[in-house]
Short mmCIF file of C-alpha atoms and ligand atoms in Angstrom, two decimals:
data_model
loop_
_atom_site.label_atom_id
_atom_site.label_comp_id
_atom_site.label_asym_id
_atom_site.label_seq_id
_atom_site.Cartn_x
_atom_site.Cartn_y
_atom_site.Cartn_z
CA MET G 1 -23.40 18.76 13.55
CA THR G 2 -21.01 16.85 15.81
CA THR G 3 -17.62 15.84 14.54
CA LEU G 4 -16.41 12.40 15.56
CA PRO G 5 -13.03 12.30 17.31
CA THR G 6 -10.66 10.86 14.73
CA ALA G 7 -9.71 7.88 16.90
CA THR G 8 -13.31 6.63 16.85
CA ILE G 9 -13.46 6.58 13.03
CA PRO G 10 -13.03 2.91 12.07
CA VAL G 11 -9.91 1.84 10.21
CA ILE G 12 -9.32 -1.50 8.51
CA ALA G 13 -5.56 -1.87 8.02
CA ILE G 14 -4.42 -4.44 5.45
CA ASP G 15 -0.69 -5.06 5.25
CA GLY G 16 1.17 -7.57 3.16
CA PRO G 17 3.91 -8.24 0.65
CA THR G 18 4.09 -7.16 -2.97
CA ALA G 19 1.38 -8.51 -5.28
CA SER G 20 -0.45 -10.33 -2.51
CA GLY G 21 -3.73 -8.91 -3.81
CA LYS G 22 -4.18 -6.57 -0.83
CA GLY G 23 -4.95 -3.58 -3.07
CA THR G 24 -7.77 -5.37 -4.86
CA VAL G 25 -9.23 -6.71 -1.62
CA ALA G 26 -8.89 -3.37 0.21
CA GLN G 27 -10.58 -1.44 -2.59
CA ARG G 28 -13.46 -3.87 -2.81
CA VAL G 29 -13.98 -3.89 0.95
CA ALA G 30 -13.96 -0.07 0.97
CA THR G 31 -16.60 0.00 -1.78
CA ALA G 32 -18.77 -2.58 -0.01
CA LEU G 33 -18.71 -0.61 3.25
CA GLY G 34 -18.84 2.87 1.69
CA PHE G 35 -15.50 3.65 3.37
CA HIS G 36 -12.62 5.76 2.04
CA TYR G 37 -9.57 3.99 0.60
CA LEU G 38 -5.87 4.70 0.97
CA ASP G 39 -3.28 3.00 -1.24
CA SER G 40 -0.23 3.96 0.82
CA GLY G 41 2.20 2.34 -1.62
CA ALA G 42 1.15 4.92 -4.20
CA LEU G 43 2.65 7.65 -2.00
CA TYR G 44 6.08 5.98 -2.06
CA ARG G 45 5.76 5.41 -5.80
CA LEU G 46 4.81 9.07 -6.30
CA THR G 47 7.68 10.28 -4.12
CA ALA G 48 10.24 8.33 -6.15
CA LEU G 49 8.72 9.46 -9.45
CA ALA G 50 8.53 13.12 -8.38
CA ALA G 51 12.16 12.97 -7.19
CA LEU G 52 13.33 11.60 -10.53
CA LYS G 53 11.32 14.21 -12.44
CA GLN G 54 13.03 16.92 -10.34
CA GLY G 55 16.47 15.44 -10.98
CA VAL G 56 16.90 14.38 -7.34
CA ASP G 57 19.26 11.48 -6.67
CA LEU G 58 17.23 8.66 -5.07
CA ASN G 59 20.15 7.98 -2.69
CA ASP G 60 19.92 11.50 -1.25
CA GLU G 61 17.62 10.87 1.73
CA ASN G 62 17.17 14.51 2.75
CA ARG G 63 16.29 15.73 -0.69
CA VAL G 64 13.92 12.81 -1.34
CA ALA G 65 12.23 13.56 2.01
CA GLU G 66 11.84 17.18 0.94
CA VAL G 67 10.14 15.97 -2.26
CA ALA G 68 7.83 13.74 -0.15
CA ARG G 69 6.86 16.69 2.08
CA SER G 70 5.96 18.91 -0.85
CA LEU G 71 4.14 16.43 -3.13
CA ASN G 72 1.41 18.18 -5.10
CA LEU G 73 -1.21 15.45 -5.60
CA GLN G 74 -4.81 14.99 -6.56
CA PHE G 75 -6.43 11.58 -6.14
CA PHE G 76 -9.43 10.50 -8.20
CA ALA G 77 -11.18 7.11 -8.27
CA ASP G 78 -9.30 5.98 -11.37
CA LYS G 79 -6.24 8.22 -11.59
CA VAL G 80 -3.65 10.19 -9.69
CA ILE G 81 -2.36 13.59 -10.73
CA LEU G 82 1.16 14.79 -9.84
CA ASP G 83 1.88 18.47 -10.55
CA GLY G 84 -1.01 18.54 -13.03
CA GLU G 85 0.11 15.41 -14.90
CA ASP G 86 -1.76 12.07 -14.92
CA VAL G 87 0.94 9.63 -13.74
CA SER G 88 -1.33 6.64 -13.01
CA GLU G 89 0.54 4.43 -15.50
CA GLN G 90 4.03 5.77 -14.77
CA ILE G 91 3.87 4.78 -11.10
CA ARG G 92 2.96 1.16 -11.93
CA THR G 93 6.03 0.12 -13.92
CA GLU G 94 8.51 -2.37 -12.47
CA SER G 95 11.21 0.28 -12.12
CA ALA G 96 8.73 2.56 -10.31
CA SER G 97 8.05 -0.33 -7.91
CA GLN G 98 11.73 -0.89 -7.15
CA ASN G 99 12.33 2.87 -6.76
CA ALA G 100 9.38 3.12 -4.35
CA SER G 101 10.81 0.30 -2.26
CA ARG G 102 14.22 2.05 -2.17
CA VAL G 103 12.94 5.45 -1.01
CA ALA G 104 10.55 3.73 1.45
CA ALA G 105 13.58 2.46 3.38
CA PHE G 106 14.53 6.04 4.41
CA PRO G 107 13.16 7.00 7.88
CA THR G 108 12.80 10.71 7.02
CA VAL G 109 10.84 9.89 3.87
CA ARG G 110 8.49 7.71 5.92
CA SER G 111 7.93 10.40 8.54
CA ALA G 112 7.38 13.02 5.81
CA LEU G 113 4.42 10.92 4.61
CA THR G 114 2.92 9.99 7.98
CA GLU G 115 0.48 12.86 8.49
CA ARG G 116 -0.62 12.78 4.85
CA GLN G 117 -1.67 9.16 5.37
CA ARG G 118 -3.43 9.81 8.71
CA ALA G 119 -5.46 12.57 7.06
CA PHE G 120 -7.33 9.87 5.10
CA ARG G 121 -9.05 8.79 8.34
CA VAL G 122 -12.37 10.45 7.62
CA ALA G 123 -15.92 9.29 8.53
CA PRO G 124 -17.56 6.90 7.92
CA GLY G 125 -14.30 4.91 7.86
CA LEU G 126 -11.11 3.98 6.07
CA VAL G 127 -9.67 0.87 4.46
CA CYS G 128 -5.94 1.20 3.81
CA ASP G 129 -3.26 -1.09 2.49
CA GLY G 130 0.52 -1.09 2.71
CA ARG G 131 3.34 -2.46 4.85
CA ASP G 132 3.04 -0.48 8.11
CA MET G 133 -0.63 0.50 8.24
CA ALA G 134 -1.24 -1.48 11.44
CA SER G 135 2.19 -1.11 13.04
CA VAL G 136 2.92 2.61 12.54
CA ILE G 137 0.28 4.69 10.77
CA PHE G 138 -2.90 3.39 12.46
CA PRO G 139 -1.76 1.33 15.47
CA ASP G 140 -5.28 1.75 16.92
CA ALA G 141 -6.99 0.34 13.80
CA GLN G 142 -10.15 -1.55 14.74
CA LEU G 143 -9.28 -4.39 12.35
CA LYS G 144 -5.76 -5.45 11.32
CA ILE G 145 -5.11 -7.98 8.59
CA PHE G 146 -1.91 -9.46 7.24
CA LEU G 147 -2.74 -10.56 3.73
CA THR G 148 -0.24 -12.79 1.99
CA ALA G 149 0.19 -15.55 -0.61
CA SER G 150 3.05 -17.78 -1.75
CA VAL G 151 5.74 -16.15 -3.91
CA GLU G 152 4.69 -18.41 -6.80
CA ALA G 153 1.03 -17.38 -6.60
CA ARG G 154 1.95 -13.70 -6.32
CA ALA G 155 4.37 -13.88 -9.24
CA GLU G 156 1.79 -15.62 -11.39
CA ARG G 157 -0.82 -12.95 -10.62
CA ARG G 158 1.65 -10.15 -11.31
CA THR G 159 2.73 -11.78 -14.60
CA ASN G 160 -0.89 -12.06 -15.73
CA GLN G 161 -1.57 -8.43 -14.79
CA LEU G 162 1.45 -7.27 -16.78
CA LYS G 163 0.41 -9.34 -19.80
CA GLN G 164 -3.16 -8.04 -19.65
CA LYS G 165 -1.72 -4.55 -19.88
CA GLY G 166 0.17 -5.55 -23.01
CA ASN G 167 3.60 -5.79 -21.32
CA SER G 168 5.86 -8.75 -21.81
CA ALA G 169 6.63 -10.59 -18.58
CA ILE G 170 8.71 -13.64 -17.80
CA LEU G 171 7.63 -15.52 -14.70
CA ALA G 172 11.20 -16.21 -13.53
CA ASP G 173 12.10 -12.49 -13.75
CA VAL G 174 8.95 -11.51 -11.87
CA VAL G 175 9.77 -14.02 -9.09
CA LYS G 176 13.25 -12.47 -8.80
CA GLU G 177 11.87 -8.93 -8.62
CA LEU G 178 9.28 -9.88 -6.00
CA ARG G 179 11.96 -11.53 -3.86
CA THR G 180 14.20 -8.44 -4.08
CA ARG G 181 11.37 -6.17 -3.00
CA ASP G 182 10.13 -8.55 -0.25
CA GLU G 183 13.66 -8.77 1.11
CA ARG G 184 14.14 -4.98 1.18
CA ASP G 185 10.65 -4.22 2.59
CA SER G 186 10.94 -6.88 5.32
CA ASN G 187 14.52 -6.26 6.45
CA ARG G 188 14.76 -2.48 6.54
CA GLN G 189 15.44 -0.70 9.86
CA VAL G 190 12.21 1.31 9.98
CA ALA G 191 8.68 -0.03 9.76
CA PRO G 192 9.59 -3.39 8.23
CA LEU G 193 6.80 -5.52 6.85
CA ARG G 194 5.70 -8.01 9.51
CA LYS G 195 2.57 -9.59 10.86
CA LEU G 196 1.52 -8.20 14.24
CA ASP G 197 0.25 -10.52 16.98
CA ASP G 198 -3.16 -8.83 16.91
CA ALA G 199 -3.54 -9.04 13.11
CA TYR G 200 -5.63 -11.71 11.42
CA LEU G 201 -3.69 -13.78 8.88
CA LEU G 202 -5.33 -14.11 5.47
CA ASP G 203 -3.45 -16.37 3.04
CA THR G 204 -4.90 -16.02 -0.45
CA THR G 205 -2.69 -18.63 -2.18
CA GLU G 206 -5.62 -21.02 -2.56
CA ILE G 207 -8.61 -18.69 -2.40
CA SER G 208 -10.25 -16.27 -4.82
CA ALA G 209 -10.42 -12.50 -4.39
CA ASP G 210 -14.20 -12.89 -3.78
CA SER G 211 -13.59 -15.22 -0.83
CA ALA G 212 -10.89 -12.94 0.57
CA VAL G 213 -13.26 -9.95 0.42
CA GLU G 214 -16.01 -11.97 2.11
CA GLN G 215 -13.65 -13.02 4.89
CA VAL G 216 -12.56 -9.42 5.57
CA LEU G 217 -16.20 -8.26 5.61
CA ASP G 218 -17.05 -11.00 8.14
CA TRP G 219 -14.19 -9.93 10.41
CA ALA G 220 -15.20 -6.28 9.98
CA LYS G 221 -18.75 -7.03 11.14
CA ASP G 222 -17.35 -8.81 14.20
CA THR G 223 -14.91 -6.08 15.19
CA ILE G 224 -16.40 -2.73 14.12
CA GLN G 225 -19.36 -1.68 16.23
CA SER G 226 -20.90 0.71 13.69
CA LEU G 227 -21.34 -2.08 11.09
O1 DC C 1 2.14 -1.62 -2.10
P1 DC C 1 3.08 -1.21 -3.27
O2 DC C 1 3.67 -2.38 -3.99
O3 DC C 1 2.42 -0.25 -4.19
O4 DC C 1 4.28 -0.44 -2.55
C1 DC C 1 5.39 0.04 -3.26
C2 DC C 1 6.59 0.07 -2.32
O5 DC C 1 6.39 1.06 -1.32
C3 DC C 1 6.84 -1.23 -1.56
O6 DC C 1 7.84 -2.02 -2.18
C4 DC C 1 7.28 -0.80 -0.20
C5 DC C 1 6.81 0.60 -0.05
N1 DC C 1 5.72 0.75 0.91
C6 DC C 1 6.06 0.92 2.23
O7 DC C 1 7.24 0.87 2.57
N2 DC C 1 5.09 1.16 3.16
C7 DC C 1 3.81 1.20 2.81
N3 DC C 1 2.89 1.43 3.74
C8 DC C 1 3.44 0.98 1.47
C9 DC C 1 4.42 0.75 0.54
#
């Protein structure tokens, strides 16, 4: 059996702001193509959660980076296990989101997670979503997409998601939280969220998730030879 050189394994990198729908689109594209899927934001969420569980101050960059390096994780289709505990729900709360965004601003935390993310590049291919998938983690990705939507559309989607899960959510508060996170993720010194010149822009403000998935699959067929 021949092993493909990693660089030839196709990667579809989808970056974008909070609640743009990139996770849903990336997962569905991965399923349609039979590719692996990486939710890179989960790693920052897990780092912040693990640090808090170990009593580490989230302002202490070196100690948080140490936590990131030694994360003990198991990923399953529908859950993630940290040190033997199912934390799938705990990493999705609003405070977990803000904490993830805070620790993600530390350069040493980001570099501690780099190789772990690259290890997801396994045949037949990978779809990944985050903020720096195309700029830092997989700069040679065969297809790069910047997926966004207006703040109002994103806040409305997030509010509905929270309500569906039985949480109370006030649209105005959600807008404020999204803006805080967008601001931090876009203005940090390392790997800020931005659209690259060679990335396709996909604005989902006015289109359904189905149409967004279809558009990504069309681009994938145009740009990835093996499809
Ligand atoms: O995609 P998400 O909302 O689950 O990400 C949570 C936080 O993690 C986000 O506010 C910024 C950070 N993040 C990052 O800095 N780089 C990534 N590739 C993914 C997420």
